mmCIF file of C-alpha atoms and ligand atoms in Angstrom:
data_model
loop_
_atom_site.group_PDB
_atom_site.id
_atom_site.type_symbol
_atom_site.label_atom_id
_atom_site.label_comp_id
_atom_site.label_asym_id
_atom_site.label_seq_id
_atom_site.Cartn_x
_atom_site.Cartn_y
_atom_site.Cartn_z
ATOM 1 C CA MET A 1 -12.153 -16.534 8.961
ATOM 2 C CA ASN A 2 -11.662 -12.845 7.960
ATOM 3 C CA ARG A 3 -9.481 -12.551 4.869
ATOM 4 C CA LEU A 4 -10.442 -9.084 3.811
ATOM 5 C CA VAL A 5 -7.431 -6.943 2.827
ATOM 6 C CA TYR A 6 -7.376 -3.182 2.027
ATOM 7 C CA VAL A 7 -4.922 -2.099 -0.749
ATOM 8 C CA LEU A 8 -4.538 1.635 -0.397
ATOM 9 C CA ASN A 9 -2.641 3.958 -2.767
ATOM 10 C CA GLY A 10 -1.788 7.525 -2.045
ATOM 11 C CA PRO A 11 -1.366 10.754 -3.989
ATOM 12 C CA ASN A 12 -0.510 10.869 -7.661
ATOM 13 C CA LEU A 13 -0.579 7.115 -8.056
ATOM 14 C CA ASN A 14 -3.644 7.499 -10.191
ATOM 15 C CA LEU A 15 -1.024 8.757 -12.800
ATOM 16 C CA LEU A 16 0.801 5.381 -12.871
ATOM 17 C CA GLY A 17 1.740 4.363 -16.399
ATOM 18 C CA LYS A 18 0.876 7.917 -17.714
ATOM 19 C CA ARG A 19 3.952 9.878 -16.473
ATOM 20 C CA GLN A 20 7.617 9.199 -15.392
ATOM 21 C CA PRO A 21 7.739 5.566 -16.690
ATOM 22 C CA ALA A 22 11.464 5.532 -16.062
ATOM 23 C CA ILE A 23 10.668 5.575 -12.301
ATOM 24 C CA TYR A 24 7.334 4.028 -11.996
ATOM 25 C CA GLY A 25 7.037 1.759 -15.070
ATOM 26 C CA TYR A 26 4.342 1.506 -17.778
ATOM 27 C CA GLU A 27 1.663 -0.352 -15.774
ATOM 28 C CA THR A 28 -1.516 1.781 -14.929
ATOM 29 C CA LEU A 29 -3.145 1.753 -11.565
ATOM 30 C CA ALA A 30 -5.967 -0.350 -13.248
ATOM 31 C CA ASP A 31 -3.279 -2.891 -14.310
ATOM 32 C CA VAL A 32 -1.905 -3.006 -10.756
ATOM 33 C CA GLU A 33 -5.481 -3.483 -9.328
ATOM 34 C CA ALA A 34 -6.238 -6.241 -11.890
ATOM 35 C CA GLU A 35 -2.899 -8.038 -10.855
ATOM 36 C CA CYS A 36 -3.873 -7.724 -7.175
ATOM 37 C CA ARG A 37 -7.318 -9.247 -7.850
ATOM 38 C CA LYS A 38 -5.680 -12.158 -9.613
ATOM 39 C CA THR A 39 -3.150 -12.759 -6.878
ATOM 40 C CA ALA A 40 -6.001 -12.423 -4.250
ATOM 41 C CA ARG A 41 -8.055 -15.079 -5.861
ATOM 42 C CA ASP A 42 -5.159 -17.537 -5.619
ATOM 43 C CA LEU A 43 -4.604 -16.626 -1.983
ATOM 44 C CA ALA A 44 -8.353 -16.651 -1.212
ATOM 45 C CA LEU A 45 -8.145 -13.056 -0.045
ATOM 46 C CA GLU A 46 -11.007 -10.587 -0.397
ATOM 47 C CA LEU A 47 -9.932 -7.142 -1.521
ATOM 48 C CA GLU A 48 -11.021 -3.461 -1.072
ATOM 49 C CA LEU A 49 -8.796 -1.393 -3.480
ATOM 50 C CA HIS A 50 -8.655 2.447 -3.205
ATOM 51 C CA GLN A 51 -6.523 5.338 -4.256
ATOM 52 C CA SER A 52 -6.881 8.934 -3.200
ATOM 53 C CA ASN A 53 -4.936 12.156 -3.340
ATOM 54 C CA ALA A 54 -6.421 13.254 -0.035
ATOM 55 C CA GLU A 55 -4.853 12.412 3.372
ATOM 56 C CA PHE A 56 -8.168 12.439 5.174
ATOM 57 C CA GLN A 57 -9.622 9.892 2.679
ATOM 58 C CA LEU A 58 -6.778 7.525 3.217
ATOM 59 C CA ILE A 59 -7.267 7.952 7.054
ATOM 60 C CA ASP A 60 -11.028 7.185 6.714
ATOM 61 C CA TRP A 61 -10.302 4.009 4.741
ATOM 62 C CA ILE A 62 -7.732 2.891 7.432
ATOM 63 C CA HIS A 63 -10.434 3.552 10.115
ATOM 64 C CA GLU A 64 -12.876 1.390 8.000
ATOM 65 C CA ALA A 65 -10.336 -1.335 7.660
ATOM 66 C CA ARG A 66 -9.505 -1.355 11.415
ATOM 67 C CA GLU A 67 -13.094 -2.347 11.958
ATOM 68 C CA THR A 68 -13.565 -4.892 9.158
ATOM 69 C CA ALA A 69 -10.281 -6.164 7.654
ATOM 70 C CA ALA A 70 -7.513 -8.553 8.410
ATOM 71 C CA GLY A 71 -4.632 -6.568 6.920
ATOM 72 C CA ILE A 72 -3.578 -3.525 4.849
ATOM 73 C CA VAL A 73 -1.184 -3.145 1.969
ATOM 74 C CA ILE A 74 -0.468 0.545 1.599
ATOM 75 C CA ASN A 75 1.666 2.741 -0.648
ATOM 76 C CA PRO A 76 1.183 5.998 1.023
ATOM 77 C CA ALA A 77 3.241 7.685 -1.763
ATOM 78 C CA ALA A 78 4.499 11.244 -0.595
ATOM 79 C CA PHE A 79 2.579 10.964 2.619
ATOM 80 C CA THR A 80 5.035 8.187 3.568
ATOM 81 C CA HIS A 81 7.606 10.841 4.291
ATOM 82 C CA THR A 82 5.287 13.402 5.951
ATOM 83 C CA SER A 83 2.210 12.076 7.595
ATOM 84 C CA VAL A 84 2.125 11.525 11.296
ATOM 85 C CA ALA A 85 -1.674 11.449 10.881
ATOM 86 C CA ILE A 86 -1.487 8.294 8.714
ATOM 87 C CA LEU A 87 0.901 6.744 11.072
ATOM 88 C CA ASP A 88 -1.411 7.470 13.986
ATOM 89 C CA ALA A 89 -4.314 5.916 12.085
ATOM 90 C CA LEU A 90 -2.263 2.760 11.184
ATOM 91 C CA ASN A 91 -1.149 2.578 14.819
ATOM 92 C CA THR A 92 -4.849 1.915 15.803
ATOM 93 C CA CYS A 93 -4.929 -1.168 13.608
ATOM 94 C CA GLU A 94 -4.354 -4.639 15.293
ATOM 95 C CA PHE A 95 -3.470 -6.456 12.136
ATOM 96 C CA PRO A 96 -0.413 -6.750 9.841
ATOM 97 C CA ILE A 97 0.398 -3.737 7.603
ATOM 98 C CA ILE A 98 2.765 -4.062 4.520
ATOM 99 C CA GLU A 99 4.261 -0.919 3.099
ATOM 100 C CA VAL A 100 4.930 -0.847 -0.621
ATOM 101 C CA HIS A 101 6.986 1.485 -2.783
ATOM 102 C CA ILE A 102 7.280 0.932 -6.573
ATOM 103 C CA SER A 103 10.601 2.737 -6.747
ATOM 104 C CA ASN A 104 13.620 1.980 -4.588
ATOM 105 C CA VAL A 105 13.260 4.998 -2.353
ATOM 106 C CA HIS A 106 16.693 4.440 -0.878
ATOM 107 C CA LYS A 107 18.298 5.125 -4.166
ATOM 108 C CA ARG A 108 16.479 8.401 -4.472
ATOM 109 C CA GLU A 109 16.552 11.873 -2.723
ATOM 110 C CA ALA A 110 17.336 11.841 1.018
ATOM 111 C CA PHE A 111 13.854 12.995 1.988
ATOM 112 C CA ARG A 112 12.528 9.708 0.646
ATOM 113 C CA HIS A 113 14.774 7.752 2.936
ATOM 114 C CA HIS A 114 12.600 8.288 5.963
ATOM 115 C CA SER A 115 9.164 6.695 6.426
ATOM 116 C CA TYR A 116 6.656 7.305 9.203
ATOM 117 C CA VAL A 117 4.734 4.287 8.019
ATOM 118 C CA SER A 118 7.694 1.972 8.454
ATOM 119 C CA LEU A 119 7.381 2.471 12.271
ATOM 120 C CA VAL A 120 4.208 0.448 12.278
ATOM 121 C CA ALA A 121 4.683 -1.769 9.071
ATOM 122 C CA SER A 122 5.316 -5.568 9.489
ATOM 123 C CA GLY A 123 7.327 -5.378 6.301
ATOM 124 C CA VAL A 124 8.437 -2.970 3.547
ATOM 125 C CA ILE A 125 8.814 -3.708 -0.101
ATOM 126 C CA ALA A 126 10.626 -1.085 -2.293
ATOM 127 C CA GLY A 127 12.089 -1.026 -5.694
ATOM 128 C CA PHE A 128 10.307 -4.189 -7.118
ATOM 129 C CA GLY A 129 8.151 -2.082 -9.382
ATOM 130 C CA THR A 130 4.512 -2.808 -9.436
ATOM 131 C CA GLN A 131 5.353 -6.460 -8.713
ATOM 132 C CA GLY A 132 5.662 -5.289 -5.149
ATOM 133 C CA TYR A 133 1.877 -5.332 -4.652
ATOM 134 C CA PRO A 134 1.281 -9.129 -5.484
ATOM 135 C CA LEU A 135 4.408 -9.789 -3.289
ATOM 136 C CA ALA A 136 2.894 -7.830 -0.370
ATOM 137 C CA LEU A 137 -0.410 -9.719 -0.754
ATOM 138 C CA GLN A 138 1.506 -13.025 -0.593
ATOM 139 C CA ARG A 139 3.332 -11.960 2.622
ATOM 140 C CA LEU A 140 0.076 -10.673 4.156
ATOM 141 C CA ALA A 141 -1.790 -13.935 3.371
ATOM 142 C CA ARG A 142 0.984 -15.739 5.194
ATOM 143 C CA LEU A 143 0.833 -13.456 8.177
ATOM 144 C CA ILE A 144 -3.052 -13.762 8.307
ATOM 145 C CA ASP A 145 -2.660 -17.691 8.169
ATOM 146 C CA GLU A 146 -0.080 -17.700 10.957
ATOM 147 C CA ALA A 147 -2.344 -15.540 13.218
ATOM 148 C CA LYS A 148 -5.137 -18.180 12.915
HETATM 149 O O1 LIG B 1 8.030 4.533 -5.118
HETATM 150 C C1 LIG B 1 6.898 4.711 -4.609
HETATM 151 O O2 LIG B 1 5.961 3.972 -4.812
HETATM 152 C C2 LIG B 1 6.555 6.004 -3.942
HETATM 153 O O3 LIG B 1 5.670 5.760 -2.820
HETATM 154 C C3 LIG B 1 5.854 6.923 -5.021
HETATM 155 C C4 LIG B 1 5.558 8.368 -4.458
HETATM 156 C C5 LIG B 1 6.839 9.011 -3.964
HETATM 157 O O4 LIG B 1 6.497 10.208 -3.349
HETATM 158 C C6 LIG B 1 7.504 8.130 -2.892
HETATM 159 O O5 LIG B 1 8.621 8.716 -2.426
HETATM 160 C C7 LIG B 1 7.796 6.725 -3.398
HETATM 161 C C8 LIG B 1 5.135 9.294 -5.635
HETATM 162 C C9 LIG B 1 3.927 8.738 -6.353
HETATM 163 C C10 LIG B 1 3.752 9.486 -7.664
HETATM 164 O O6 LIG B 1 3.216 8.549 -8.565
HETATM 165 C C11 LIG B 1 3.388 8.950 -9.918
HETATM 166 C C12 LIG B 1 3.112 7.943 -10.770
HETATM 167 C C13 LIG B 1 3.255 8.208 -12.066
HETATM 168 C C14 LIG B 1 3.557 9.465 -12.498
HETATM 169 C C15 LIG B 1 3.771 10.438 -11.630
HETATM 170 C C16 LIG B 1 3.649 10.246 -10.351
#
């Protein structure tokens, strides 16, 4: 049974915990990844964790995931609001996708209220801080189990 999940983070999320803590909190990307690994162990999920500032790199990982994985958790960061290319790549995937935002995008500028990725996501988590990632993995594990 395939339980491989890709956790993908988009541009600037490598700065987590280093800038703008009022919006994104004090946890670093390494902290988030460690938390994801812990949750994944409990859920018997296997993880591939990646962050990139480049759109093409995120698309290449989505292509890799579509061949090998059972689901994706993605925080596309600013590409959420701009990237038809990431939407197109995600649309080729036949497994569940959970979209995560650390901040409550709906409380922020109007341009953050629209997400291309939400058109393909099974679910969206926003405003739960970095806790959104383990929550997304829990939901994904449930969806993978239900698809058995
Ligand atoms: O709330 C989220 O997770 C976002 O996806 C974060 C993106 C933003 O463009 C989206 O609208 C909402 C920005 C990521 C920038 O990450 C930083 C982290 C720490 C310091 C500076 C930027």
